Coordinates of C-alpha atoms in Angstrom, one line a residue:
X1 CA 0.0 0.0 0.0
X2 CA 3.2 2.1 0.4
X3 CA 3.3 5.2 -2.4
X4 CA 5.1 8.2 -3.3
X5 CA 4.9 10.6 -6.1
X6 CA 5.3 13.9 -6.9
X7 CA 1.5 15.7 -7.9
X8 CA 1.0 19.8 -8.6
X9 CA -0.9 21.7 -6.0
X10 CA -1.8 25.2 -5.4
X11 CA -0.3 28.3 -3.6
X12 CA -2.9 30.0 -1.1
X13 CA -1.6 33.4 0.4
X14 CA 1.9 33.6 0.3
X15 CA 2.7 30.1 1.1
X16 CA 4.7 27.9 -1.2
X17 CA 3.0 24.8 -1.2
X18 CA 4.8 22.0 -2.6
X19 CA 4.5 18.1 -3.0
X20 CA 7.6 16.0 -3.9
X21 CA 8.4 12.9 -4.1
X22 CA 9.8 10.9 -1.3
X23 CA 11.7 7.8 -1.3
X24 CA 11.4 7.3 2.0
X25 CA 9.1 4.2 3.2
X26 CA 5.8 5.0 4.5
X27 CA 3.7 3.2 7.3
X28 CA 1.3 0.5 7.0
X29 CA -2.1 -0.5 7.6
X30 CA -2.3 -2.8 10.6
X31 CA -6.6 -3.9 11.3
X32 CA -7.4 -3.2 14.5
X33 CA -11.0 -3.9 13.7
X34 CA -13.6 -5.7 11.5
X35 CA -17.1 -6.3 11.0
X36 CA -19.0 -2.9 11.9
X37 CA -21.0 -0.6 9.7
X38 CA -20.3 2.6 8.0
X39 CA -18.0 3.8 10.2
X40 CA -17.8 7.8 10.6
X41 CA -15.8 8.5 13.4
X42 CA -13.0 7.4 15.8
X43 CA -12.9 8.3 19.8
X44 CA -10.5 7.2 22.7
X45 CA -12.0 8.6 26.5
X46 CA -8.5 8.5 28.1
X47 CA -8.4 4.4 28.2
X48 CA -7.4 1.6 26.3
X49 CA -10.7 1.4 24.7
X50 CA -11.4 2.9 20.9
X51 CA -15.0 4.0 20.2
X52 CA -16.3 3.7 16.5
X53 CA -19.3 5.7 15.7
X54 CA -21.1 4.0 13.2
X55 CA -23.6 5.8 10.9
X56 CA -27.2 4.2 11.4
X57 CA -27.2 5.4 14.9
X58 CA -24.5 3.2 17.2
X59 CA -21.6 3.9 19.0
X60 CA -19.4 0.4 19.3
X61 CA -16.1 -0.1 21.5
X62 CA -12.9 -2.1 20.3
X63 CA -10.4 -3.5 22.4
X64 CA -7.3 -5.2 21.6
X65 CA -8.6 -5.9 18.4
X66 CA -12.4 -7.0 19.8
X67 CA -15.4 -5.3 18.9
X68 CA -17.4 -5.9 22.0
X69 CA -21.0 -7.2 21.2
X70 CA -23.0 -4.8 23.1
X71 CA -23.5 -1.5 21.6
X72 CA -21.6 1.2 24.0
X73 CA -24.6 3.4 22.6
X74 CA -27.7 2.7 20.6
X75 CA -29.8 5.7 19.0
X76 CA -31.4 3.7 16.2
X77 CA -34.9 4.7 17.2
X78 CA -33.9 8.2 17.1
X79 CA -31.0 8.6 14.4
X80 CA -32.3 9.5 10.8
X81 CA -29.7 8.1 8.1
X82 CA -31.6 7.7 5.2
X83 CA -29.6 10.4 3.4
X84 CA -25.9 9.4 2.6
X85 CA -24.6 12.2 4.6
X86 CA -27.2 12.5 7.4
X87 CA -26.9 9.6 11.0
X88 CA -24.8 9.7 13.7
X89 CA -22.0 11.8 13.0
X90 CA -19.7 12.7 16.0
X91 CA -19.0 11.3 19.5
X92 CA -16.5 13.4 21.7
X93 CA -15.4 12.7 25.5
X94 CA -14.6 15.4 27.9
X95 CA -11.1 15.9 30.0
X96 CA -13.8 14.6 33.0
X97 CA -15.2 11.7 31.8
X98 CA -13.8 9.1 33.7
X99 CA -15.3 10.8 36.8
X100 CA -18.6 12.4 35.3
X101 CA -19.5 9.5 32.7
X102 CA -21.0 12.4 30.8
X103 CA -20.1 12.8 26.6
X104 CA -20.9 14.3 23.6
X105 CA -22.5 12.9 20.3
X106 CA -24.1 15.2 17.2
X107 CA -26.6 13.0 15.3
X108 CA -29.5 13.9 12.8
X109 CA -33.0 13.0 14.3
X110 CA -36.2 11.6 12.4
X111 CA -36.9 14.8 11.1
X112 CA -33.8 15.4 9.5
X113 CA -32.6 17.9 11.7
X114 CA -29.6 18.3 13.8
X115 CA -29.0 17.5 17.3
X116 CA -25.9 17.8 19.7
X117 CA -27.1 15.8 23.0
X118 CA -25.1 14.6 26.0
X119 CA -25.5 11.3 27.5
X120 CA -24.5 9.6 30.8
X121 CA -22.6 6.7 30.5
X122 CA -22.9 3.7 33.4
X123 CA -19.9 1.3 32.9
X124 CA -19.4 -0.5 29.6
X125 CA -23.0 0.8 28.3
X126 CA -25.1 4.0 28.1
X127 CA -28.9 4.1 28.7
X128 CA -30.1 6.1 25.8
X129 CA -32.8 8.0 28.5
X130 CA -30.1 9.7 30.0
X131 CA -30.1 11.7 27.0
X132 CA -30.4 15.7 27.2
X133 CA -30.6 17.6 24.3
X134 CA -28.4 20.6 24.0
X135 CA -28.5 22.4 20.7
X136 CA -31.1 22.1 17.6
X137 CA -30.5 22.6 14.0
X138 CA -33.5 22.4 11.2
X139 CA -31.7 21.6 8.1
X140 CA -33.3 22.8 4.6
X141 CA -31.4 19.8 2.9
X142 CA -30.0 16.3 4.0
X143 CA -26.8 17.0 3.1
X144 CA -22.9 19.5 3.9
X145 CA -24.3 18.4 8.0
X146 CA -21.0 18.9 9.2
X147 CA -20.6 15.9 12.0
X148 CA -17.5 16.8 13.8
X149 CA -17.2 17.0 17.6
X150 CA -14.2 17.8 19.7
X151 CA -12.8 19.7 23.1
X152 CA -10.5 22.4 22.7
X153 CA -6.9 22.9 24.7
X154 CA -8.8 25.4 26.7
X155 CA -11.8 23.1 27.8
X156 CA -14.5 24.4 25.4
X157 CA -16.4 22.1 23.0
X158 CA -16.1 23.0 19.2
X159 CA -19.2 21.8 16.8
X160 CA -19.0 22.2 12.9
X161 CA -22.0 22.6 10.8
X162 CA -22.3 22.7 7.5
X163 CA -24.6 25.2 5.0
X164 CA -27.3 23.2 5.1
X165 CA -26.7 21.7 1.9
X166 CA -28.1 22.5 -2.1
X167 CA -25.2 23.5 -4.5
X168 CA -23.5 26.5 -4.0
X169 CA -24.6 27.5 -1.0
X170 CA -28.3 29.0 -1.6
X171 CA -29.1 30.4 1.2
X172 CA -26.2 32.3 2.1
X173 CA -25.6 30.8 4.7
X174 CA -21.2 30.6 5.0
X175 CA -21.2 34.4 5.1
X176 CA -24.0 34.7 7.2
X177 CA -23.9 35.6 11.3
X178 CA -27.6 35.0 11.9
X179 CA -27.2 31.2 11.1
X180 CA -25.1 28.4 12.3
X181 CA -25.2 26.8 9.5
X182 CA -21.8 26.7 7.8
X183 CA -19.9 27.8 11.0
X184 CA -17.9 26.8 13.2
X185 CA -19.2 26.3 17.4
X186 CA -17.5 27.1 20.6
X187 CA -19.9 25.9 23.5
X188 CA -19.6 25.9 27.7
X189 CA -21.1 22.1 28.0
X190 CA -19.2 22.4 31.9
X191 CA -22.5 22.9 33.7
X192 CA -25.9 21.6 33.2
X193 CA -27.0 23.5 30.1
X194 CA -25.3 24.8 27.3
X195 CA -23.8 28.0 27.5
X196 CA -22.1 30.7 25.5
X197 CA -18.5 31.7 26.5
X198 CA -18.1 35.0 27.3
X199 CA -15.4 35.5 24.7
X200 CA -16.6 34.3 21.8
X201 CA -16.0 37.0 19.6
X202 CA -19.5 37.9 18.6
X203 CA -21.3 37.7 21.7
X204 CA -22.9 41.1 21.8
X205 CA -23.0 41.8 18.5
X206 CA -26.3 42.8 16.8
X207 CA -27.7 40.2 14.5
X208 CA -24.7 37.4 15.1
X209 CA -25.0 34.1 16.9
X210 CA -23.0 34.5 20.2
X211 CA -21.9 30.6 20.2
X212 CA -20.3 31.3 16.7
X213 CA -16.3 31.1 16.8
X214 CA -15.6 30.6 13.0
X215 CA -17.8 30.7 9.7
X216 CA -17.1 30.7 5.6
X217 CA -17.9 26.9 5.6
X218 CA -19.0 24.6 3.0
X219 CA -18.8 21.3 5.2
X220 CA -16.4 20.8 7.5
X221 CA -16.6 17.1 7.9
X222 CA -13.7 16.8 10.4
X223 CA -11.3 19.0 11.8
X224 CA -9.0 18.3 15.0
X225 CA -6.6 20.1 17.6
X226 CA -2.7 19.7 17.2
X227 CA -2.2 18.6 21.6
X228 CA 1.1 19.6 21.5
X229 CA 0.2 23.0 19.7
X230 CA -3.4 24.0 20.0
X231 CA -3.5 24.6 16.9
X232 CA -6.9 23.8 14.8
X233 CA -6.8 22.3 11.9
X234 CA -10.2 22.3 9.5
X235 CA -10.7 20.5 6.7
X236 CA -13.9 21.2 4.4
X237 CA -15.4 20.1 1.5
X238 CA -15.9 21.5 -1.3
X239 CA -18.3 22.0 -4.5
X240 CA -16.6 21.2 -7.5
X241 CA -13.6 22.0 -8.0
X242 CA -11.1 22.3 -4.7
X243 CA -10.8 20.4 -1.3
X244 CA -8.9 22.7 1.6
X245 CA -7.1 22.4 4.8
X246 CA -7.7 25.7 7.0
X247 CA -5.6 26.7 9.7
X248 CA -6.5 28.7 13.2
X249 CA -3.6 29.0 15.1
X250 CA -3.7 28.5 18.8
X251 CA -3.4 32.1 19.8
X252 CA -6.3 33.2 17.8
X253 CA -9.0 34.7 19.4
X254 CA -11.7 33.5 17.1
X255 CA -14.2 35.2 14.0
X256 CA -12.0 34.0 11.6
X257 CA -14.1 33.6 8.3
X258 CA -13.0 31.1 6.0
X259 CA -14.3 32.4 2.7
X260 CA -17.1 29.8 1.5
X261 CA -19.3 30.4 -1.0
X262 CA -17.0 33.5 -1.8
X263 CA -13.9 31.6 -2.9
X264 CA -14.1 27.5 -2.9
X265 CA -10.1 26.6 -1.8
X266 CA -8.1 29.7 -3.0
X267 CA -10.5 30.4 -6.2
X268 CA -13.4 32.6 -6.2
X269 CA -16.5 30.8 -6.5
X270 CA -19.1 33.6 -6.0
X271 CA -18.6 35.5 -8.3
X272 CA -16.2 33.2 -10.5
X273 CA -14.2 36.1 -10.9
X274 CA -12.8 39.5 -9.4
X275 CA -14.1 38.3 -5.7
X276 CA -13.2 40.4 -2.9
X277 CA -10.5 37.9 -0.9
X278 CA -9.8 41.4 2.1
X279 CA -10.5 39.9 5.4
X280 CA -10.6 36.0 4.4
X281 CA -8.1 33.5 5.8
X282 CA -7.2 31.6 3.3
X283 CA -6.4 27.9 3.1
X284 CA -3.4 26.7 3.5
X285 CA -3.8 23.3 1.3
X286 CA -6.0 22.9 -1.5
X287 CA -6.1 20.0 -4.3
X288 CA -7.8 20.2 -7.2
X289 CA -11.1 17.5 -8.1
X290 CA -9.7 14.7 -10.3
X291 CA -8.3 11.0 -10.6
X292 CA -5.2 12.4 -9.1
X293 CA -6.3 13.8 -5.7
X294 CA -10.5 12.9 -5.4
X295 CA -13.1 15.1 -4.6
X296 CA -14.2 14.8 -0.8
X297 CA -11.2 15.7 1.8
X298 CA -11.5 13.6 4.9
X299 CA -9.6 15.7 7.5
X300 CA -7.1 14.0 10.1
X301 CA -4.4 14.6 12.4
X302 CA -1.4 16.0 13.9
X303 CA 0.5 12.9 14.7
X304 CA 1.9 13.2 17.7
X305 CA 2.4 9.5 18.8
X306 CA 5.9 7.9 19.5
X307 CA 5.4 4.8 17.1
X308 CA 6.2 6.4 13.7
X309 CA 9.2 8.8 14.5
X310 CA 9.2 9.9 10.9
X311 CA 5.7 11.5 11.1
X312 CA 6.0 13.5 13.8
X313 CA 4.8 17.1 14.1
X314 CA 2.8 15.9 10.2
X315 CA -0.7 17.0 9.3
X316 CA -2.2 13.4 7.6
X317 CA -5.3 13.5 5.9
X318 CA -7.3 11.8 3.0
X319 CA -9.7 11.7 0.1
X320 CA -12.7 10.1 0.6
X321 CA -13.1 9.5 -2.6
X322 CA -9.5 8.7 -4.0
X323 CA -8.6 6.6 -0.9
X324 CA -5.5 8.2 -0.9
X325 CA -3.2 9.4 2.7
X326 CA -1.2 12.7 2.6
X327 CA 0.8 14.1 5.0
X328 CA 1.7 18.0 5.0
X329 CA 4.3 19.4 6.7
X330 CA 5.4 23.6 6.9
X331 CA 9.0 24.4 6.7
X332 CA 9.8 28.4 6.8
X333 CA 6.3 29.2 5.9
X334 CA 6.1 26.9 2.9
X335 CA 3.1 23.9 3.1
X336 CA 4.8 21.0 1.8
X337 CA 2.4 17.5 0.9
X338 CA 3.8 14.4 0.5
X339 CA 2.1 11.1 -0.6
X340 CA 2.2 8.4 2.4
X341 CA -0.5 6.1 1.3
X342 CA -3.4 4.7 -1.2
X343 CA -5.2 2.8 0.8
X344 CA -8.0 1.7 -2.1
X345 CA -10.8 2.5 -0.2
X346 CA -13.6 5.1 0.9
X347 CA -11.4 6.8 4.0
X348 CA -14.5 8.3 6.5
X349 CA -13.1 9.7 9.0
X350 CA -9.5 9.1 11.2
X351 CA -8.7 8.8 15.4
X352 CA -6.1 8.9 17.7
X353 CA -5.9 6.3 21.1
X354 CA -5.0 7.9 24.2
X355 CA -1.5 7.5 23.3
X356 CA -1.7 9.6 20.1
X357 CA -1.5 6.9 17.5
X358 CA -3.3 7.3 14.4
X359 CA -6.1 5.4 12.9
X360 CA -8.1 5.5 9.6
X361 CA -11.3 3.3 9.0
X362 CA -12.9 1.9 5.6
X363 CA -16.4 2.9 5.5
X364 CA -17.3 0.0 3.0
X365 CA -16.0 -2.8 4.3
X366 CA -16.7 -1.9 8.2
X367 CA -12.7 -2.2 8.8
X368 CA -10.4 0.1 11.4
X369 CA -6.7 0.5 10.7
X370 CA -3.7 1.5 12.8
X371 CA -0.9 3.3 11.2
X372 CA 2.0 1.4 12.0
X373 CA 5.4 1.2 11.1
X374 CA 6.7 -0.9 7.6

């Protein structure tokens, strides 16, 4: 499975970005797991266990290699899926959870809307009662739902939404601060009920969202903090022509906006040309649609685990659609991408264990793999 080549990409900003070819030898796919269903994302809570999020509405656990029979959570009578985009989407554990029991999960109900709720977890199982609904989204469309769930270094919990689907963004939604579709969410889940941090950087602002941290999305499917950093890295999906990696460094203070359905990657999309970039933060990878690259970015990781030397400090991500494993690395400011796998298959989502290795899974086939060394 081990490739290298050297492929074009694009400059964004005033970053080189460059891919090469490497001769060096790349990791491997070791199964960890087999025999689940669409998975869609990959959680650790601080233990040897691995949680796999699978689409239709369960939540299963895998140890050493076992997928335990029992459903760690099951939201089947409550989880709409019958779009290819809509289900359970994101699971995420707090810092606490090993004393609280209490976690995270986004899902799309019956309805087709969208739901963050936390649920109470009692040993090896959750009952699905102790759920308590958070945060509501209608969605106009069953697809660009966003999905991704994770805590930042400073406690908060971060939710991605998409525009609420239809090409091109129709409602305006990206650009808009009245919405949360297509943005980007920073919520207090520390107490009992969902709360707004008090910097946020629209609370107080006439017509805008207070919860809002980021917005200019298309579908940011995953994104993830570097641990050693802070540093967020977002990758969204886009319309027809680009895929992009977006950047918020750790120091930021938020209200970044990310340019969808102005510019798609670093081209203008709306209008197709002469678009006004002032005041977007660019992206700082894009890839063309094509054989060569795909068309669906699935956003990873910093790796920061201690079993493949060679890819520490790396950005990895995939295409959903090509199957293909990059990893990007920045040297003086320049964005450099490097071939490290093609895997063959439809790449949903990645995970890290509480040890910081990496893992991919195969949405088809129901398989989780381990990036290990050759």
């Amino acid at each position: 499975m081990k490739r290298s080549a050297c492929v074009p990409v694009f400059v964004t900003l005033l970053l080189s970005l460059i891919a090469c070819a490497s001769s060096q030898a790349g990791p491997q796919l070791t199964e960890v797991a087999r025999g689940l269903s669409q998975p869609v994302a990959i959680a650790h809570a601080g233990d040897d266990r691995l949680f796999v999020v699978e689409r239709a509405g369960t939540v299963r656990v895998v140890v050493e290699g076992e997928v335990r029979p029992e459903p760690f959570l099951d939201l089947r009578d409550r989880v709409g899926s019958r779009g290819g985009e809509q289900g359970l989407l994101g699971l995420a554990f707090p810092p606490g959870f090993a004393a609280s029991g209490r976690y995270y999960v986004y899902y799309t109900d019956l309805a087709g809307g969208s739901v963050l709720s936390r649920f109470t977890a009692t040993g090896d199982g959750t009952d699905p009662a102790s759920e308590r609904v958070l945060l509501r989204q209608p969605q106009p469309a069953s697809n660009h739902n966003g999905g991704q769930l994770a805590f930042g270094p400073d406690g908060y919990l971060y939710l991605g939404l998409g525009d609420g689907g239809g090409g091109g963004d129709p409602r305006g939604a990206g650009q808009s601060l009245s919405t949360w579709l297509g943005k980007l969410l920073r919520l207090d889940v520390s107490g009992d009920d969902l709360a707004v941090p008090a910097d946020n950087p629209f609370v107080g602002r006439e017509g805008a969202l207070p919860e809002i941290w980021a917005y200019g999305f298309r579908n940011p499917w995953r994104f993830s903090f570097d641990p050693a950093t802070g540093d967020l890295f977002i990758a969204d999906v886009g319309q027809n022509a680009f895929e992009e990696v977006n950047l918020q460094p750790a120091a930021s203070r938020g209200g970044e906006n990310y340019g969808w359905n102005v510019m798609e990657g670093a081209a203008c999309f709306s209008p197709r040309e002469g678009c006004d970039a002032d005041g977007l933060t660019l992206p700082i990878v894009t890839y063309p649609h094509g054989p060569e690259w795909g068309r669906s970015i699935t956003g990873g990781y910093v790796y920061r685990g201690s079993a493949l030397p060679e890819l520490q400090g790396a950005y990895v991500f995939a295409d959903f659609v090509s199957g293909k494993v990059w990893r990007a690395d920045a040297t003086d400011g320049a964005w450099q991408v490097t071939l490290l796998l093609d895997t063959g298959f439809n790449v949903s989502t990645f995970g890290v264990d509480a040890a910081g290795e990496l893992y991919l899974a195969d949405y088809a086939s129901g398989r989780v793999y381990r990036l290990a060394a050759d």
